[in-house]
Amino acid sequence: MNANIMNVDYSTKIPNNVNLGEDRQVLKALEGWHPGYMDWWGDMGPEGFQQSLVYLRTAYSVDPRGWAKFDYVKMPEYRWGILLAPQEENRVIPFGENYGKPSWQEVPGEHRAMLRRLIVIQGDTEPASVEQQRHLGKTAPSLYDLRNLFQVNVEEGRHLWAMVYLLQKYFGRDGREEADELLRRRSGDADSPRMLGAFNEATPDWLSFFMFTYFTDRDGKMQLHSLAQSGFDPLSRTCRFMLTEEAHHMFVGETGISRVVQRTCEAMSAAGISDPTDIAKVRALGVIDLPTIQKKLNLHYTLSLDLFGSEVSTNAANAFNAGIKGRYHETQIRDDHRLQNATYPVLKLVGGEIKRVDEPALTALNMRLRDDYTQDCVKGMLRWNKIISTAGYDFKLTLPNVAFHRAIGEFKDIHATPDGVLIDETTWNKRKGEWLPSTDDGDFIASLMKPVTEAGQFASWIAPPKVGIDNKPGDFEYVKIET
Ligand code: BYC
């Protein structure tokens, strides 16, 4: 591999491995965008802690064997860079009508609008998540968690840069306008919201943060994998590198929930509580009861399912046919990669019942990706349930049925229980508090959200991690707080 591509040029204002130093026009456009980004970070990035030293990793290479280094950095001084995975020689378009043709290094004119739309949607989610999480620093359960939050935030910021680079370099004036719009929309804003539903929801507490990084970042993983297959090579290379960073975000979610579950089980055991559904008794211990964890899980999983769009979608079919957005692990799938005659089973509402119906595989691509996602979600659940069963409790966290609590797709107009039993609106309104976090649940969790800022100490409701970041010892000062 070419050393210039592997190592990142830090001599320009914007670190990059795309030779920006010689691409004056794009460099100028990005430098023009930079102040607006810094203003956005100041207004909508983490509240407080901007002068604190945070032990962050920064990407310095795209070599998977060693791409990041750790050091204390003030967040506004983090080097947000443009990093693309190395170009694969002779890469071909791996699916669709153009299957086997050389991948595009420039935007194919006939697919320009579709490509821009997908890049803008992807870009929009990145700053949205930073906005959703901006207040969490104030209630972090430890310095370790505080650092992880900020790591996720700066990297989402970098992912915005990644999409903005593509817009500025390949889409001319409308790309520049879209790049400005990405800084203008705001999560949850009534007039100018972020584009996708889940990114306008609140992330009110740290349990939600862990659920978000587990479930919603995992949608990010699936979508990035699909875009990493793109015949538009710069998009593919960008997404491939983003996935390297994304893995840590899901680690934060998975281990975060593990640690909450672990602490709850330990506290219940120590107090001799045998019934994990005795909510009042468990809460009195200052930990989050398992049924409430299940409710949070129900909420974040279903909000994330909505991010896959409708089960049957011509948008998805068009993007695949065009060679713009592929399937999860496309190149490893053994079929014709064109899907002209294939079918795929889709869950649909037929005569008031949830049934699998064969649909053309091309229009069912969102459903397929969502199925891949659900399978991926199950892995962490098994680990959480192992913690519960090892502690001797008869309780299982489960993923709700895909018909439950949906706002997009086949089930958006009906109500169903987490077990997938269809119910009417009155029953739903009466019972939804059993399945989704209620105001009382939110208030209880909020009451636990007290900041812990002493190195090596953790809030009552969460266990310490098994290992430190960058193998640091348990009492390492991950954030040197300066306000
Ligand atoms: N909310 O044919 P349809 C991440 C719209 S997360 C609101 O059903 P399609 C991250 C849709 O736009 C990954 N609107 O769906 C995670 C369309 O509107 P128009 C982000 C929605 O197009 C954590 C209409 O409904 N990346 O990276 O096949 C932290 C009909 O659409 C929603 C991507 O999503 C919704 N949930 O698929 C940080 C990849 N769903 O155009 C980051 C790029 C659908 O008719 N995006 N609509 O006005 C895509 O691939 C597709 O646009 C979608 C939707 C999968 C989102």
PDB file of C-alpha atoms and ligand atoms in Angstrom, residues 117-118 121-122 125-126 129 156 195-199 212 216-217 219-220 223-224 227 246 306-310 312-316 325 366 408, ligand 1:
ATOM      1  CA  ARG A 117     -29.421  12.406  -1.042  1.00  0.00           C
ATOM      2  CA  LEU A 118     -27.853   9.337   0.590  1.00  0.00           C
ATOM      3  CA  ILE A 121     -28.891  11.706   5.047  1.00  0.00           C
ATOM      4  CA  GLN A 122     -25.803   9.912   6.320  1.00  0.00           C
ATOM      5  CA  THR A 125     -27.193  11.819  11.500  1.00  0.00           C
ATOM      6  CA  GLU A 126     -23.643  12.547  12.670  1.00  0.00           C
ATOM      7  CA  SER A 129     -26.205  12.522  17.657  1.00  0.00           C
ATOM      8  CA  GLU A 156     -19.275  11.731  14.993  1.00  0.00           C
ATOM      9  CA  MET A 195     -33.867  14.278   8.720  1.00  0.00           C
ATOM     10  CA  LEU A 196     -34.542  10.904  10.354  1.00  0.00           C
ATOM     11  CA  GLY A 197     -36.918  10.207  13.241  1.00  0.00           C
ATOM     12  CA  ALA A 198     -34.580   8.687  15.836  1.00  0.00           C
ATOM     13  CA  PHE A 199     -32.237  11.656  15.551  1.00  0.00           C
ATOM     14  CA  PHE A 212     -28.400   4.596  21.582  1.00  0.00           C
ATOM     15  CA  THR A 216     -28.750   3.303  16.833  1.00  0.00           C
ATOM     16  CA  ASP A 217     -25.017   3.277  16.163  1.00  0.00           C
ATOM     17  CA  ASP A 219     -27.971   1.006  12.349  1.00  0.00           C
ATOM     18  CA  GLY A 220     -25.049   3.273  11.451  1.00  0.00           C
ATOM     19  CA  GLN A 223     -25.893   1.524   6.655  1.00  0.00           C
ATOM     20  CA  LEU A 224     -22.165   2.263   6.431  1.00  0.00           C
ATOM     21  CA  LEU A 227     -22.580   2.292   1.473  1.00  0.00           C
ATOM     22  CA  GLU A 246     -17.773   3.014  14.725  1.00  0.00           C
ATOM     23  CA  ASP A 306     -37.512   2.816  11.817  1.00  0.00           C
ATOM     24  CA  LEU A 307     -34.163   3.981  10.449  1.00  0.00           C
ATOM     25  CA  PHE A 308     -34.227   1.196   7.879  1.00  0.00           C
ATOM     26  CA  GLY A 309     -37.131   2.843   6.020  1.00  0.00           C
ATOM     27  CA  SER A 310     -40.098   0.907   4.644  1.00  0.00           C
ATOM     28  CA  VAL A 312     -40.710  -2.558   0.642  1.00  0.00           C
ATOM     29  CA  SER A 313     -38.977   0.397  -0.994  1.00  0.00           C
ATOM     30  CA  THR A 314     -38.412   1.445  -4.581  1.00  0.00           C
ATOM     31  CA  ASN A 315     -35.774   3.903  -3.335  1.00  0.00           C
ATOM     32  CA  ALA A 316     -33.759   0.962  -2.049  1.00  0.00           C
ATOM     33  CA  LYS A 325     -25.962   1.170  -2.125  1.00  0.00           C
ATOM     34  CA  ASN A 366     -34.477  -2.519   3.508  1.00  0.00           C
ATOM     35  CA  ILE A 408     -42.258   3.855   9.641  1.00  0.00           C
TER      36      ILE A 408
HETATM   37  N1  BYC B   1     -37.391   9.040   9.453  1.00  0.00           N
HETATM   38  O1  BYC B   1     -38.462   4.186   0.608  1.00  0.00           O
HETATM   39  P1  BYC B   1     -38.384   4.559   2.034  1.00  0.00           P
HETATM   40  C1  BYC B   1     -25.699   6.605  11.670  1.00  0.00           C
HETATM   41  C2  BYC B   1     -38.392   8.720   4.421  1.00  0.00           C
HETATM   42  S1  BYC B   1     -27.248   5.993  11.346  1.00  0.00           S
HETATM   43  C3  BYC B   1     -37.837   9.985   8.599  1.00  0.00           C
HETATM   44  O2  BYC B   1     -39.256   3.871   2.978  1.00  0.00           O
HETATM   45  P2  BYC B   1     -35.586   4.411   1.838  1.00  0.00           P
HETATM   46  C4  BYC B   1     -25.401   7.071  13.033  1.00  0.00           C
HETATM   47  C5  BYC B   1     -37.393   8.613   3.294  1.00  0.00           C
HETATM   48  O3  BYC B   1     -36.321   9.544   3.450  1.00  0.00           O
HETATM   49  C6  BYC B   1     -27.257   5.631   9.602  1.00  0.00           C
HETATM   50  N2  BYC B   1     -38.066   9.765   7.291  1.00  0.00           N
HETATM   51  O4  BYC B   1     -36.948   4.443   2.605  1.00  0.00           O
HETATM   52  C7  BYC B   1     -25.887   6.413  14.140  1.00  0.00           C
HETATM   53  C8  BYC B   1     -38.261   8.868   2.094  1.00  0.00           C
HETATM   54  O5  BYC B   1     -38.485  10.268   1.997  1.00  0.00           O
HETATM   55  P3  BYC B   1     -38.500  11.009   0.587  1.00  0.00           P
HETATM   56  C9  BYC B   1     -27.588   6.815   8.713  1.00  0.00           C
HETATM   57  C10 BYC B   1     -37.822   8.525   6.819  1.00  0.00           C
HETATM   58  O6  BYC B   1     -35.329   5.683   1.152  1.00  0.00           O
HETATM   59  C11 BYC B   1     -25.616   6.903  15.405  1.00  0.00           C
HETATM   60  C12 BYC B   1     -39.584   8.224   2.483  1.00  0.00           C
HETATM   61  O7  BYC B   1     -39.568   8.142   3.906  1.00  0.00           O
HETATM   62  N3  BYC B   1     -27.402   6.493   7.328  1.00  0.00           N
HETATM   63  O8  BYC B   1     -24.880   6.650  10.812  1.00  0.00           O
HETATM   64  O9  BYC B   1     -35.483   3.148   1.068  1.00  0.00           O
HETATM   65  C13 BYC B   1     -24.845   8.051  15.565  1.00  0.00           C
HETATM   66  C14 BYC B   1     -39.758   6.849   1.887  1.00  0.00           C
HETATM   67  O10 BYC B   1     -38.578   6.112   2.172  1.00  0.00           O
HETATM   68  C15 BYC B   1     -37.354   7.503   7.641  1.00  0.00           C
HETATM   69  C16 BYC B   1     -28.382   6.127   6.478  1.00  0.00           C
HETATM   70  O11 BYC B   1     -29.536   6.079   6.839  1.00  0.00           O
HETATM   71  C17 BYC B   1     -37.140   7.796   9.020  1.00  0.00           C
HETATM   72  N4  BYC B   1     -36.695   6.862   9.879  1.00  0.00           N
HETATM   73  O12 BYC B   1     -34.648   4.215   3.099  1.00  0.00           O
HETATM   74  C18 BYC B   1     -24.371   8.715  14.449  1.00  0.00           C
HETATM   75  C19 BYC B   1     -27.967   5.771   5.074  1.00  0.00           C
HETATM   76  N5  BYC B   1     -37.219   6.390   6.890  1.00  0.00           N
HETATM   77  O13 BYC B   1     -37.082  10.920   0.050  1.00  0.00           O
HETATM   78  C20 BYC B   1     -24.614   8.221  13.173  1.00  0.00           C
HETATM   79  C21 BYC B   1     -28.551   6.642   4.025  1.00  0.00           C
HETATM   80  C22 BYC B   1     -37.579   6.710   5.649  1.00  0.00           C
HETATM   81  O14 BYC B   1     -39.487  10.254  -0.227  1.00  0.00           O
HETATM   82  N6  BYC B   1     -29.991   6.574   3.960  1.00  0.00           N
HETATM   83  N7  BYC B   1     -37.936   7.991   5.597  1.00  0.00           N
HETATM   84  O15 BYC B   1     -38.885  12.416   0.947  1.00  0.00           O
HETATM   85  C23 BYC B   1     -30.698   5.578   3.368  1.00  0.00           C
HETATM   86  O16 BYC B   1     -30.138   4.618   2.927  1.00  0.00           O
HETATM   87  C24 BYC B   1     -32.190   5.689   3.242  1.00  0.00           C
HETATM   88  O17 BYC B   1     -32.503   7.008   3.000  1.00  0.00           O
HETATM   89  C25 BYC B   1     -32.991   5.206   4.467  1.00  0.00           C
HETATM   90  C26 BYC B   1     -34.475   5.169   4.064  1.00  0.00           C
HETATM   91  C27 BYC B   1     -32.510   3.819   4.870  1.00  0.00           C
HETATM   92  C28 BYC B   1     -32.858   6.155   5.643  1.00  0.00           C
END
